[in-house]
Amino acid sequence: MREDGVDKNTLWTLLAILPVCSFAGLAALLRTEQPITRRAVLAAALNSGLFGLAVAAAMVHRFGAESIYLIISVSVLSGLGGNAALDFAIEGVKAYVRKHE
């Protein structure tokens, strides 16, 4: 146990969530049938991975690491939804710009 209450297993779990959520974001990118470019892959992986990691870290901070399976599940689901939320926001900005041109 560390001074701040987070043990090594929790830290390793949080680090493992990043690539898992990144793959979830890539799966969401494939379902959108958009062209697969390096930029799209990098954006989807980073967005979903970091969003999932942030959700997991917030849940560990708020609820503790006792329910690690719930934390992993919610993080992966947020990784899937993070890509969709970003696409929605980008489309909203594009619509706003087109309307006010």
Short mmCIF file of C-alpha atoms in Angstrom, two decimals:
data_model
loop_
_atom_site.label_atom_id
_atom_site.label_comp_id
_atom_site.label_asym_id
_atom_site.label_seq_id
_atom_site.Cartn_x
_atom_site.Cartn_y
_atom_site.Cartn_z
CA MET A 1 0.00 0.00 0.00
CA ARG A 2 1.34 3.42 -0.92
CA GLU A 3 1.00 6.61 1.09
CA ASP A 4 -1.93 7.88 -0.97
CA GLY A 5 -3.87 4.63 -0.63
CA VAL A 6 -3.32 3.23 -4.15
CA ASP A 7 -1.46 -0.06 -4.35
CA LYS A 8 0.71 -1.34 -7.21
CA ASN A 9 -2.01 -3.63 -8.57
CA THR A 10 -4.38 -0.71 -8.98
CA LEU A 11 -1.74 1.34 -10.78
CA TRP A 12 -0.98 -1.54 -13.16
CA THR A 13 -4.68 -2.00 -13.79
CA LEU A 14 -5.07 1.69 -14.61
CA LEU A 15 -2.13 1.47 -17.01
CA ALA A 16 -3.64 -1.61 -18.65
CA ILE A 17 -6.94 0.21 -19.17
CA LEU A 18 -5.32 2.66 -21.60
CA PRO A 19 -4.62 0.17 -24.43
CA VAL A 20 -7.87 -1.71 -23.82
CA CYS A 21 -9.90 1.48 -24.19
CA SER A 22 -7.79 2.46 -27.21
CA PHE A 23 -8.77 -0.79 -28.92
CA ALA A 24 -12.40 -0.10 -28.02
CA GLY A 25 -12.09 3.27 -29.73
CA LEU A 26 -10.59 1.62 -32.81
CA ALA A 27 -13.51 -0.81 -32.90
CA ALA A 28 -15.89 2.13 -32.77
CA LEU A 29 -13.96 3.77 -35.62
CA LEU A 30 -14.34 0.65 -37.76
CA ARG A 31 -18.11 0.62 -37.19
CA THR A 32 -18.45 4.19 -38.48
CA GLU A 33 -17.29 3.13 -41.97
CA GLN A 34 -15.17 6.26 -42.28
CA PRO A 35 -11.93 6.12 -44.26
CA ILE A 36 -9.15 4.62 -42.16
CA THR A 37 -6.21 7.00 -42.11
CA ARG A 38 -3.28 7.27 -39.74
CA ARG A 39 -4.71 10.43 -38.31
CA ALA A 40 -8.15 8.88 -37.71
CA VAL A 41 -6.62 5.82 -36.04
CA LEU A 42 -4.36 7.92 -33.83
CA ALA A 43 -7.20 10.27 -32.87
CA ALA A 44 -9.60 7.44 -32.06
CA ALA A 45 -7.01 5.52 -30.04
CA LEU A 46 -5.80 8.51 -28.04
CA ASN A 47 -9.27 9.94 -27.45
CA SER A 48 -10.81 6.69 -26.27
CA GLY A 49 -7.76 5.53 -24.35
CA LEU A 50 -7.29 8.75 -22.42
CA PHE A 51 -11.01 9.17 -21.83
CA GLY A 52 -11.27 5.62 -20.46
CA LEU A 53 -8.21 6.17 -18.29
CA ALA A 54 -9.66 9.40 -16.91
CA VAL A 55 -12.95 7.69 -16.07
CA ALA A 56 -11.12 4.82 -14.37
CA ALA A 57 -8.90 7.16 -12.36
CA ALA A 58 -11.91 9.20 -11.27
CA MET A 59 -13.77 6.06 -10.19
CA VAL A 60 -10.76 4.75 -8.25
CA HIS A 61 -10.38 8.12 -6.56
CA ARG A 62 -14.07 8.35 -5.69
CA PHE A 63 -14.99 4.76 -4.86
CA GLY A 64 -11.66 3.05 -4.23
CA ALA A 65 -10.20 0.05 -6.02
CA GLU A 66 -12.38 -2.60 -4.38
CA SER A 67 -14.70 -2.99 -7.37
CA ILE A 68 -12.01 -3.19 -10.04
CA TYR A 69 -14.16 -5.23 -12.46
CA LEU A 70 -16.82 -2.52 -12.45
CA ILE A 71 -14.15 0.13 -13.02
CA ILE A 72 -12.73 -1.79 -16.00
CA SER A 73 -16.20 -2.32 -17.51
CA VAL A 74 -17.25 1.30 -17.21
CA SER A 75 -13.91 2.45 -18.60
CA VAL A 76 -14.17 0.25 -21.68
CA LEU A 77 -17.74 1.39 -22.27
CA SER A 78 -16.67 5.00 -21.94
CA GLY A 79 -13.85 4.30 -24.40
CA LEU A 80 -16.44 3.08 -26.88
CA GLY A 81 -18.65 6.09 -26.28
CA GLY A 82 -15.83 8.63 -26.18
CA ASN A 83 -15.24 8.32 -29.90
CA ALA A 84 -18.93 8.79 -30.64
CA ALA A 85 -19.10 11.85 -28.38
CA LEU A 86 -16.13 13.40 -30.16
CA ASP A 87 -17.70 12.75 -33.57
CA PHE A 88 -20.95 14.31 -32.37
CA ALA A 89 -19.14 17.42 -31.13
CA ILE A 90 -17.19 17.81 -34.39
CA GLU A 91 -20.35 17.47 -36.48
CA GLY A 92 -22.06 20.07 -34.28
CA VAL A 93 -19.22 22.54 -34.79
CA LYS A 94 -19.27 21.91 -38.56
CA ALA A 95 -23.03 22.52 -38.68
CA TYR A 96 -22.66 25.74 -36.69
CA VAL A 97 -19.91 27.00 -38.98
CA ARG A 98 -21.90 26.15 -42.12
CA LYS A 99 -24.98 27.90 -40.73
CA HIS A 100 -23.10 31.12 -39.91
CA GLU A 101 -21.07 31.44 -43.11
#
